[in-house]
Every structure is written in C-alpha cells, then in structure tokens.
C-alpha positions as YAML, in Angstrom:
chain: A
units: angstrom
residues:
- id: 1
  name: MET
  ca: [-108.06, -179.41, 144.59]
- id: 2
  name: LYS
  ca: [-107.59, -176.12, 143.88]
- id: 3
  name: ASN
  ca: [-107.22, -176.91, 140.02]
- id: 4
  name: ARG
  ca: [-109.92, -179.86, 140.43]
- id: 5
  name: LYS
  ca: [-112.15, -177.02, 141.95]
- id: 6
  name: VAL
  ca: [-111.49, -175.22, 138.70]
- id: 7
  name: MET
  ca: [-112.10, -177.42, 135.73]
- id: 8
  name: LEU
  ca: [-115.83, -178.45, 137.89]
- id: 9
  name: ALA
  ca: [-116.32, -174.69, 137.72]
- id: 10
  name: ALA
  ca: [-115.41, -174.55, 134.14]
- id: 11
  name: LEU
  ca: [-117.64, -177.16, 133.32]
- id: 12
  name: SER
  ca: [-121.00, -176.51, 135.20]
- id: 13
  name: PHE
  ca: [-120.68, -173.07, 133.03]
- id: 14
  name: GLY
  ca: [-120.78, -174.37, 130.22]
- id: 15
  name: ALA
  ca: [-123.10, -177.38, 130.69]
- id: 16
  name: VAL
  ca: [-125.08, -173.97, 131.87]
- id: 17
  name: ALA
  ca: [-124.19, -171.66, 128.52]
- id: 18
  name: MET
  ca: [-124.93, -175.37, 126.22]
- id: 19
  name: LEU
  ca: [-128.43, -175.11, 127.41]
- id: 20
  name: ALA
  ca: [-128.99, -172.00, 127.29]
- id: 21
  name: VAL
  ca: [-127.89, -171.69, 123.58]
- id: 22
  name: THR
  ca: [-130.03, -174.98, 122.80]
- id: 23
  name: THR
  ca: [-133.70, -173.70, 124.43]
- id: 24
  name: ALA
  ca: [-132.94, -170.35, 122.54]
- id: 25
  name: CYS
  ca: [-132.66, -171.69, 119.30]
- id: 26
  name: ALA
  ca: [-134.69, -174.56, 120.13]
- id: 27
  name: LYS
  ca: [-137.72, -171.38, 120.15]
- id: 28
  name: GLY
  ca: [-136.30, -169.44, 117.38]
- id: 29
  name: GLU
  ca: [-136.45, -172.30, 115.00]
- id: 30
  name: PRO
  ca: [-139.33, -171.59, 112.62]
- id: 31
  name: LYS
  ca: [-141.58, -174.79, 112.04]
- id: 32
  name: GLY
  ca: [-140.86, -177.29, 108.44]
- id: 33
  name: ASP
  ca: [-143.17, -177.47, 106.34]
- id: 34
  name: SER
  ca: [-145.53, -180.70, 105.33]
- id: 35
  name: SER
  ca: [-145.21, -182.22, 102.07]
- id: 36
  name: THR
  ca: [-147.32, -184.14, 100.67]
- id: 37
  name: LYS
  ca: [-146.57, -185.26, 97.18]
- id: 38
  name: THR
  ca: [-148.93, -187.67, 94.47]
- id: 39
  name: SER
  ca: [-148.97, -188.81, 91.25]
- id: 40
  name: GLU
  ca: [-152.00, -190.20, 89.13]
- id: 41
  name: SER
  ca: [-151.88, -191.36, 85.29]
- id: 42
  name: SER
  ca: [-154.60, -192.44, 82.20]
- id: 43
  name: VAL
  ca: [-154.49, -193.44, 79.35]
- id: 44
  name: VAL
  ca: [-156.52, -193.12, 76.85]
- id: 45
  name: THR
  ca: [-157.16, -195.23, 73.35]
- id: 46
  name: ASN
  ca: [-158.44, -192.90, 70.69]
- id: 47
  name: GLU
  ca: [-160.93, -192.84, 67.99]
- id: 48
  name: ASN
  ca: [-157.94, -193.22, 65.12]
- id: 49
  name: GLY
  ca: [-155.97, -196.33, 67.01]
- id: 50
  name: SER
  ca: [-153.72, -193.30, 68.71]
- id: 51
  name: VAL
  ca: [-153.62, -193.63, 71.86]
- id: 52
  name: SER
  ca: [-153.15, -190.88, 74.55]
- id: 53
  name: ARG
  ca: [-151.47, -190.67, 78.20]
- id: 54
  name: THR
  ca: [-151.73, -187.71, 80.61]
- id: 55
  name: PHE
  ca: [-149.27, -188.26, 83.43]
- id: 56
  name: THR
  ca: [-150.72, -185.51, 86.50]
- id: 57
  name: GLU
  ca: [-147.98, -185.16, 90.09]
- id: 58
  name: CYS
  ca: [-149.67, -183.19, 92.47]
- id: 59
  name: ASN
  ca: [-147.75, -181.61, 95.36]
- id: 60
  name: VAL
  ca: [-149.44, -179.79, 98.19]
- id: 61
  name: THR
  ca: [-146.87, -177.87, 101.48]
- id: 62
  name: THR
  ca: [-148.50, -176.75, 104.36]
- id: 63
  name: ASN
  ca: [-146.35, -174.15, 106.79]
- id: 64
  name: GLY
  ca: [-148.44, -173.24, 109.55]
- id: 65
  name: SER
  ca: [-151.71, -171.95, 108.17]
- id: 66
  name: MET
  ca: [-150.78, -171.72, 105.02]
- id: 67
  name: VAL
  ca: [-151.42, -174.82, 102.18]
- id: 68
  name: THR
  ca: [-149.44, -174.07, 98.70]
- id: 69
  name: GLU
  ca: [-150.95, -176.42, 96.23]
- id: 70
  name: ARG
  ca: [-148.32, -177.38, 93.08]
- id: 71
  name: ARG
  ca: [-149.65, -178.90, 90.34]
- id: 72
  name: ARG
  ca: [-148.12, -180.31, 86.58]
- id: 73
  name: GLU
  ca: [-149.79, -182.37, 84.40]
- id: 74
  name: THR
  ca: [-148.16, -183.92, 81.07]
- id: 75
  name: ARG
  ca: [-149.91, -184.90, 78.34]
- id: 76
  name: THR
  ca: [-148.57, -186.97, 75.35]
- id: 77
  name: THR
  ca: [-150.51, -188.32, 72.63]
- id: 78
  name: MET
  ca: [-148.66, -191.56, 70.89]
- id: 79
  name: ASP
  ca: [-149.78, -193.06, 67.56]
- id: 80
  name: THR
  ca: [-150.04, -197.18, 66.43]
- id: 81
  name: ASP
  ca: [-146.38, -196.97, 66.29]
- id: 82
  name: GLY
  ca: [-145.61, -195.71, 68.73]
- id: 83
  name: ASN
  ca: [-144.86, -191.49, 67.49]
- id: 84
  name: VAL
  ca: [-144.78, -188.92, 69.66]
- id: 85
  name: LEU
  ca: [-147.63, -186.97, 68.05]
- id: 86
  name: GLU
  ca: [-148.30, -184.53, 70.43]
- id: 87
  name: SER
  ca: [-146.73, -183.37, 73.46]
- id: 88
  name: SER
  ca: [-147.75, -180.23, 76.67]
- id: 89
  name: THR
  ca: [-147.46, -179.99, 79.82]
- id: 90
  name: SER
  ca: [-149.29, -177.15, 81.76]
- id: 91
  name: GLU
  ca: [-148.39, -176.24, 85.46]
- id: 92
  name: TYR
  ca: [-150.30, -173.80, 88.27]
- id: 93
  name: ALA
  ca: [-150.46, -172.95, 91.17]
- id: 94
  name: GLN
  ca: [-153.10, -172.13, 94.65]
- id: 95
  name: SER
  ca: [-152.13, -170.25, 97.77]
- id: 96
  name: TYR
  ca: [-154.09, -170.32, 100.75]
- id: 97
  name: THR
  ca: [-155.44, -170.66, 104.57]
- id: 98
  name: VAL
  ca: [-156.82, -173.40, 106.37]
- id: 99
  name: GLY
  ca: [-157.10, -175.08, 109.89]
- id: 100
  name: ASP
  ca: [-157.50, -174.10, 112.98]
- id: 101
  name: PHE
  ca: [-154.69, -170.98, 112.33]
- id: 102
  name: MET
  ca: [-157.69, -168.83, 110.73]
- id: 103
  name: PRO
  ca: [-156.98, -164.78, 111.15]
- id: 104
  name: ALA
  ca: [-158.66, -163.61, 114.00]
- id: 105
  name: GLU
  ca: [-160.03, -161.09, 111.45]
- id: 106
  name: PRO
  ca: [-162.39, -162.20, 108.35]
- id: 107
  name: ARG
  ca: [-160.34, -162.16, 105.15]
- id: 108
  name: PRO
  ca: [-161.77, -159.23, 103.63]
- id: 109
  name: SER
  ca: [-164.35, -158.79, 100.69]
- id: 110
  name: ILE
  ca: [-162.51, -158.14, 96.88]
- id: 111
  name: LYS
  ca: [-165.90, -155.98, 97.35]
- id: 112
  name: ASP
  ca: [-163.94, -153.44, 99.92]
- id: 113
  name: LYS
  ca: [-161.02, -153.32, 97.95]
- id: 114
  name: PRO
  ca: [-160.46, -150.11, 95.47]
- id: 115
  name: ALA
  ca: [-160.71, -150.15, 91.88]
- id: 116
  name: ALA
  ca: [-157.63, -149.11, 90.36]
- id: 117
  name: GLU
  ca: [-157.91, -146.25, 88.25]
- id: 118
  name: GLY
  ca: [-159.33, -147.32, 84.80]
- id: 119
  name: GLU
  ca: [-160.85, -150.01, 86.43]
- id: 120
  name: ALA
  ca: [-164.12, -151.84, 85.91]
- id: 121
  name: SER
  ca: [-166.49, -152.52, 89.51]
- id: 122
  name: SER
  ca: [-165.80, -156.17, 90.67]
- id: 123
  name: ALA
  ca: [-168.39, -156.76, 90.64]
- id: 124
  name: GLU
  ca: [-169.83, -155.37, 87.24]
- id: 125
  name: GLY
  ca: [-173.13, -156.38, 86.47]
- id: 126
  name: GLY
  ca: [-174.35, -158.38, 89.17]
- id: 127
  name: SER
  ca: [-174.54, -161.49, 90.26]
- id: 128
  name: ASP
  ca: [-177.84, -162.53, 88.67]
- id: 129
  name: SER
  ca: [-176.10, -163.88, 85.35]
- id: 130
  name: PHE
  ca: [-173.06, -166.25, 83.94]
- id: 131
  name: MET
  ca: [-171.60, -166.06, 80.54]
- id: 132
  name: GLY
  ca: [-174.25, -163.29, 79.88]
- id: 133
  name: LEU
  ca: [-177.34, -164.65, 79.93]
- id: 134
  name: LYS
  ca: [-179.50, -164.01, 83.05]
- id: 135
  name: PHE
  ca: [-180.96, -167.21, 85.65]
- id: 136
  name: GLY
  ca: [-184.19, -166.95, 85.60]
- id: 137
  name: ASP
  ca: [-184.87, -165.95, 81.89]
- id: 138
  name: VAL
  ca: [-186.60, -167.58, 79.07]
- id: 139
  name: VAL
  ca: [-184.41, -169.30, 76.56]
- id: 140
  name: GLU
  ca: [-186.62, -169.59, 72.75]
- id: 141
  name: ALA
  ca: [-184.13, -172.73, 71.61]
- id: 142
  name: LYS
  ca: [-185.87, -174.64, 68.06]
- id: 143
  name: GLU
  ca: [-184.91, -177.76, 70.04]
- id: 144
  name: PHE
  ca: [-183.89, -179.17, 74.19]
- id: 145
  name: THR
  ca: [-182.45, -182.01, 75.05]
- id: 146
  name: SER
  ca: [-182.39, -184.26, 77.99]
- id: 147
  name: ASP
  ca: [-179.15, -185.26, 80.23]
- id: 148
  name: PRO
  ca: [-179.05, -187.88, 82.58]
- id: 149
  name: THR
  ca: [-177.19, -186.38, 84.80]
- id: 150
  name: GLU
  ca: [-179.58, -183.61, 85.70]
- id: 151
  name: PRO
  ca: [-182.72, -185.66, 85.49]
- id: 152
  name: THR
  ca: [-185.10, -182.36, 86.60]
- id: 153
  name: LEU
  ca: [-183.47, -179.74, 83.49]
- id: 154
  name: LEU
  ca: [-183.15, -179.47, 79.71]
- id: 155
  name: ARG
  ca: [-180.26, -178.85, 78.00]
- id: 156
  name: THR
  ca: [-179.32, -176.52, 74.68]
- id: 157
  name: THR
  ca: [-176.34, -174.74, 72.55]
- id: 158
  name: PHE
  ca: [-176.33, -171.28, 72.85]
- id: 159
  name: VAL
  ca: [-173.28, -168.62, 71.46]
- id: 160
  name: PRO
  ca: [-172.71, -166.33, 74.33]
- id: 161
  name: LYS
  ca: [-172.00, -162.16, 73.24]
- id: 162
  name: LYS
  ca: [-168.74, -162.56, 74.77]
- id: 163
  name: ALA
  ca: [-166.68, -166.33, 74.19]
- id: 164
  name: LEU
  ca: [-163.32, -167.12, 76.29]
- id: 165
  name: ALA
  ca: [-160.02, -167.90, 74.64]
- id: 166
  name: GLU
  ca: [-159.83, -171.36, 73.83]
- id: 167
  name: PHE
  ca: [-163.07, -173.05, 74.77]
- id: 168
  name: ASP
  ca: [-165.05, -175.35, 72.55]
- id: 169
  name: ASP
  ca: [-169.02, -175.25, 73.66]
- id: 170
  name: TYR
  ca: [-171.51, -173.43, 75.83]
- id: 171
  name: TYR
  ca: [-174.70, -175.16, 77.47]
- id: 172
  name: VAL
  ca: [-177.83, -173.21, 78.57]
- id: 173
  name: TYR
  ca: [-179.17, -175.64, 81.43]
- id: 174
  name: VAL
  ca: [-183.43, -174.99, 81.50]
- id: 175
  name: THR
  ca: [-186.91, -175.66, 83.66]
- id: 176
  name: PRO
  ca: [-188.57, -178.45, 81.41]
- id: 177
  name: LYS
  ca: [-191.77, -176.67, 82.01]
- id: 178
  name: SER
  ca: [-190.82, -172.69, 81.89]
- id: 179
  name: HIS
  ca: [-187.83, -172.77, 79.76]
- id: 180
  name: LYS
  ca: [-186.15, -170.58, 82.59]
- id: 181
  name: VAL
  ca: [-182.59, -169.79, 83.28]
- id: 182
  name: VAL
  ca: [-181.15, -172.41, 86.07]
- id: 183
  name: LYS
  ca: [-177.98, -173.29, 85.24]
- id: 184
  name: VAL
  ca: [-174.77, -172.27, 81.68]
- id: 185
  name: TYR
  ca: [-172.10, -174.55, 81.09]
- id: 186
  name: ALA
  ca: [-168.49, -173.51, 79.47]
- id: 187
  name: CYS
  ca: [-166.99, -175.94, 78.78]
- id: 188
  name: ALA
  ca: [-162.93, -176.87, 76.60]
- id: 189
  name: LYS
  ca: [-162.02, -179.71, 75.23]
- id: 190
  name: ASN
  ca: [-158.09, -179.10, 76.35]
- id: 191
  name: ALA
  ca: [-156.61, -178.03, 79.58]
- id: 192
  name: VAL
  ca: [-156.90, -173.92, 79.14]
- id: 193
  name: ASP
  ca: [-153.42, -172.25, 79.63]
- id: 194
  name: PRO
  ca: [-152.92, -170.87, 82.99]
- id: 195
  name: GLY
  ca: [-151.43, -167.20, 81.42]
- id: 196
  name: ALA
  ca: [-148.51, -167.81, 83.71]
- id: 197
  name: SER
  ca: [-146.30, -170.74, 85.40]
- id: 198
  name: TRP
  ca: [-146.48, -171.73, 89.16]
- id: 199
  name: ARG
  ca: [-149.13, -168.76, 89.37]
- id: 200
  name: ARG
  ca: [-152.68, -168.79, 89.95]
- id: 201
  name: HIS
  ca: [-155.00, -169.26, 86.93]
- id: 202
  name: TYR
  ca: [-156.02, -166.50, 84.91]
- id: 203
  name: LEU
  ca: [-160.42, -167.16, 84.99]
- id: 204
  name: ILE
  ca: [-159.45, -167.97, 88.80]
- id: 205
  name: GLU
  ca: [-158.95, -164.00, 88.73]
- id: 206
  name: ALA
  ca: [-161.31, -162.98, 85.83]
- id: 207
  name: LEU
  ca: [-164.04, -164.85, 88.07]
- id: 208
  name: GLU
  ca: [-163.15, -162.86, 91.80]
- id: 209
  name: LYS
  ca: [-162.98, -159.72, 89.67]
- id: 210
  name: ARG
  ca: [-166.08, -160.46, 87.85]
- id: 211
  name: TYR
  ca: [-168.29, -160.97, 91.00]
- id: 212
  name: GLY
  ca: [-166.05, -159.57, 94.14]
- id: 213
  name: THR
  ca: [-165.34, -162.92, 96.41]
- id: 214
  name: TRP
  ca: [-162.54, -165.20, 96.33]
- id: 215
  name: ALA
  ca: [-161.85, -168.33, 94.78]
- id: 216
  name: ARG
  ca: [-162.71, -171.34, 97.58]
- id: 217
  name: PRO
  ca: [-160.07, -175.11, 96.58]
- id: 218
  name: ARG
  ca: [-162.92, -177.91, 96.91]
- id: 219
  name: SER
  ca: [-160.21, -180.86, 96.19]
- id: 220
  name: SER
  ca: [-156.38, -181.70, 97.16]
- id: 221
  name: PHE
  ca: [-155.92, -183.53, 93.63]
- id: 222
  name: ARG
  ca: [-158.01, -181.84, 91.55]
- id: 223
  name: PRO
  ca: [-158.19, -178.19, 90.45]
- id: 224
  name: ILE
  ca: [-160.97, -177.37, 91.70]
- id: 225
  name: TYR
  ca: [-163.23, -173.84, 92.74]
- id: 226
  name: SER
  ca: [-165.92, -172.95, 94.12]
- id: 227
  name: PHE
  ca: [-167.18, -169.14, 94.26]
- id: 228
  name: ASP
  ca: [-170.13, -167.57, 96.58]
- id: 229
  name: ILE
  ca: [-171.13, -165.15, 94.23]
- id: 230
  name: GLY
  ca: [-174.72, -164.55, 96.70]
- id: 231
  name: GLY
  ca: [-178.39, -164.11, 96.34]
- id: 232
  name: GLY
  ca: [-178.35, -168.51, 96.80]
- id: 233
  name: ARG
  ca: [-176.12, -169.18, 93.37]
- id: 234
  name: TYR
  ca: [-173.02, -170.03, 92.46]
- id: 235
  name: VAL
  ca: [-170.10, -171.04, 90.17]
- id: 236
  name: THR
  ca: [-167.66, -173.90, 89.85]
- id: 237
  name: ALA
  ca: [-164.45, -174.25, 87.86]
- id: 238
  name: CYS
  ca: [-162.75, -177.00, 87.26]
- id: 239
  name: LEU
  ca: [-159.73, -176.10, 85.42]
- id: 240
  name: ALA
  ca: [-158.35, -179.84, 84.68]
- id: 241
  name: GLY
  ca: [-159.62, -183.25, 83.96]
- id: 242
  name: ALA
  ca: [-163.23, -182.39, 83.96]
- id: 243
  name: SER
  ca: [-164.99, -184.66, 82.63]
- id: 244
  name: CYS
  ca: [-163.87, -187.10, 80.17]
- id: 245
  name: ASP
  ca: [-165.37, -184.57, 77.29]
- id: 246
  name: TYR
  ca: [-163.78, -181.88, 78.51]
- id: 247
  name: GLU
  ca: [-160.70, -180.64, 80.73]
- id: 248
  name: THR
  ca: [-161.68, -176.86, 81.58]
- id: 249
  name: VAL
  ca: [-165.57, -176.50, 82.44]
- id: 250
  name: LEU
  ca: [-167.25, -173.72, 84.17]
- id: 251
  name: VAL
  ca: [-170.96, -173.63, 85.21]
- id: 252
  name: GLY
  ca: [-172.72, -171.19, 87.62]
- id: 253
  name: TRP
  ca: [-176.52, -171.84, 89.24]
- id: 254
  name: ASP
  ca: [-178.67, -170.50, 90.86]
- id: 255
  name: ASP
  ca: [-179.93, -173.04, 93.16]
- id: 256
  name: ALA
  ca: [-184.27, -171.41, 93.08]
- id: 257
  name: MET
  ca: [-183.72, -172.78, 89.94]
- id: 258
  name: LEU
  ca: [-182.98, -176.14, 90.58]
- id: 259
  name: THR
  ca: [-186.21, -176.40, 93.12]
- id: 260
  name: VAL
  ca: [-188.13, -174.71, 90.38]
- id: 261
  name: ALA
  ca: [-186.91, -176.99, 88.35]
- id: 262
  name: ALA
  ca: [-188.37, -179.58, 90.32]
- id: 263
  name: ASN
  ca: [-191.03, -178.60, 90.92]
- id: 264
  name: GLU
  ca: [-191.41, -178.40, 87.02]
- id: 265
  name: THR
  ca: [-190.95, -182.04, 86.58]
- id: 266
  name: GLU
  ca: [-192.74, -182.70, 89.22]
- id: 267
  name: GLU
  ca: [-195.74, -181.46, 87.80]
- id: 268
  name: LEU
  ca: [-194.95, -183.28, 84.41]
- id: 269
  name: ARG
  ca: [-194.65, -185.76, 85.83]
- id: 270
  name: ASN
  ca: [-198.27, -186.38, 87.22]
- id: 271
  name: GLU
  ca: [-199.51, -184.67, 84.38]
- id: 272
  name: ALA
  ca: [-198.12, -187.77, 82.33]
- id: 273
  name: ARG
  ca: [-199.24, -190.06, 84.76]
- id: 274
  name: LYS
  ca: [-203.02, -189.13, 85.03]
- id: 275
  name: ASN
  ca: [-203.26, -188.90, 81.11]
- id: 276
  name: ALA
  ca: [-201.64, -192.28, 81.39]
- id: 277
  name: ARG
  ca: [-205.01, -193.43, 83.40]
- id: 278
  name: GLU
  ca: [-207.79, -191.61, 81.49]
- id: 279
  name: LYS
  ca: [-206.13, -193.24, 77.65]
- id: 280
  name: ARG
  ca: [-205.99, -196.71, 80.13]
- id: 281
  name: LYS
  ca: [-210.10, -196.11, 80.56]
- id: 282
  name: ALA
  ca: [-210.80, -195.25, 77.22]
- id: 283
  name: ARG
  ca: [-209.51, -198.57, 75.95]
- id: 284
  name: VAL
  ca: [-210.63, -200.16, 78.34]
- id: 285
  name: SER
  ca: [-214.38, -198.80, 77.74]
- id: 286
  name: ASP
  ca: [-213.76, -199.70, 74.26]
- id: 287
  name: ALA
  ca: [-213.31, -203.11, 74.22]
- id: 288
  name: ALA
  ca: [-216.08, -203.58, 76.56]
- id: 289
  name: ALA
  ca: [-218.85, -202.39, 74.11]
- id: 290
  name: ALA
  ca: [-216.86, -204.10, 71.71]
- id: 291
  name: PHE
  ca: [-217.56, -207.63, 73.78]
...
C-alpha cells in the first residue's frame, strides 16, 4: 500500500510537470510563417518566327504583420528549330507591414530622416515634375497623336535631359487644347535589372529618395508600386509585365490636370457639334435655293 501511494504521488508530480512544460512551450513558441506560392507562364510568337516563353514564380510569406514578396522571372527565346537564342532571369524581393497589426505610430516620412553627408535632399526639385517635365507646362511639338487608352489626352515622344539606364522610350501626354503636361511615361522593353538579387529594386529606392515618400505595393502577383508625391500628384512603377510592348513602365501624373484635360475635351466636342450643325444648316439652305 505504501509503495502504491508513493507511485501515485510520483505519477501526479510527473503529470503536473509535463503540463507546466507544455504550457511554457506553447506560450514561448513563435508563430509560424504562412506562405503562398503562385506561378504563371506566357508564350509569344515573334515576327521572325522565334518563340518567347516567360515563366514567373511569385512567393508571398506572411509573419504577423510583416509580408515579404519574392518574385523570380525566367525568359527564354527559341528559334523554329528549338535552339535557345536568349535566356535571362530576374529576381526581386520586397518587405512591408500590412493588416490589423500596423505599428502604433505611423511610419515616419523619409523627409524626416537626416540626409547623409554629401547626399542631396530627398525632395530636391519638389513634386511638381517627373523625368524633368513640369506638370502644367505647355509642350511644343510638331505632332501629337491620339491614344485609345487615354481619350482625353494627346501624346508625343520626348528626350529627357537625363535618361534612365536600360529605358527605351519616353512619352508625354498633354491636354488636347492647351497642350499642358498631364502624364509622363518612361518605358523599357526589357525588365530593368534590379541591381542586386533578393533586394528591393533600385528604381523603388530611387523614387523614394527623389520624392521623399514610401512605396506602396499594389499587387500580389506583379511588382507594381505607387507613390503619393503630394499636391494631387502620383507616380506608379510596374517593374515587370507592364504591357505587351514594355516590361518596365514608370508613369507620373497630376490629377488636377486630368480634370483640365476632361474639360478641354468637352469644349472641343461642343465646338465640333456646333460646327456640324452650322455646316448642315448651310447645306440645307443651299439645297433649298437650288430647288
């Protein structure tokens, strides 16, 4: 009997100790990461008969309020015989906080950070321009073309004072009547090299430094970021897969000038309707006189 009591006491003590250890481990165990992985591919036949294949792999890892995006894109071009003509791979990574676990205090502005010795101010030049063109300034060009995607604007090409490395074309969109700057595009036919593997793209850091504001991710599947540069002006950067013609596209625009463009478009339409009515009235009068 005595031995039985000793055994029961030992078992009870062991159970209590095991429960305490389990509880402590449960409290101290960190939350595991949750990860989602997606992939997509596209095949394009070029004019010369070669075939370009693009495989994109995106991995999003969430740890509490911290989200890390990693993207790897492989592009291969093959001729009609199956020989590889070109192959390239680009990678990038971006981390940011989201959701209900945002910090108690808002993230400080880049403008509040002291500039390093010999480093220019992050907001040098203000937020009223992009690629050297000031929003609202009149553009003098020999020819403007229309763009179906921007029915209230006209477009022309321009050469910036300081071009971006690996970029091919630059466009400025203007109001249809006064030809004032509304949007400015910088486009690259190939995805621009990020500058380092598995780090934030150097273009994102450059835009943050230039306008003194933080980049905001806008897509879980493509590297698209937006910047609120103040005064109703914005910049968007798509680093890969921007359009059928360009892989990387940067665009800055002014909301107030978009309103001006819409008003000018309506004025031109009203003038066209008035001219059409007057022309028809004149034709009716001429025909009546002939009878």
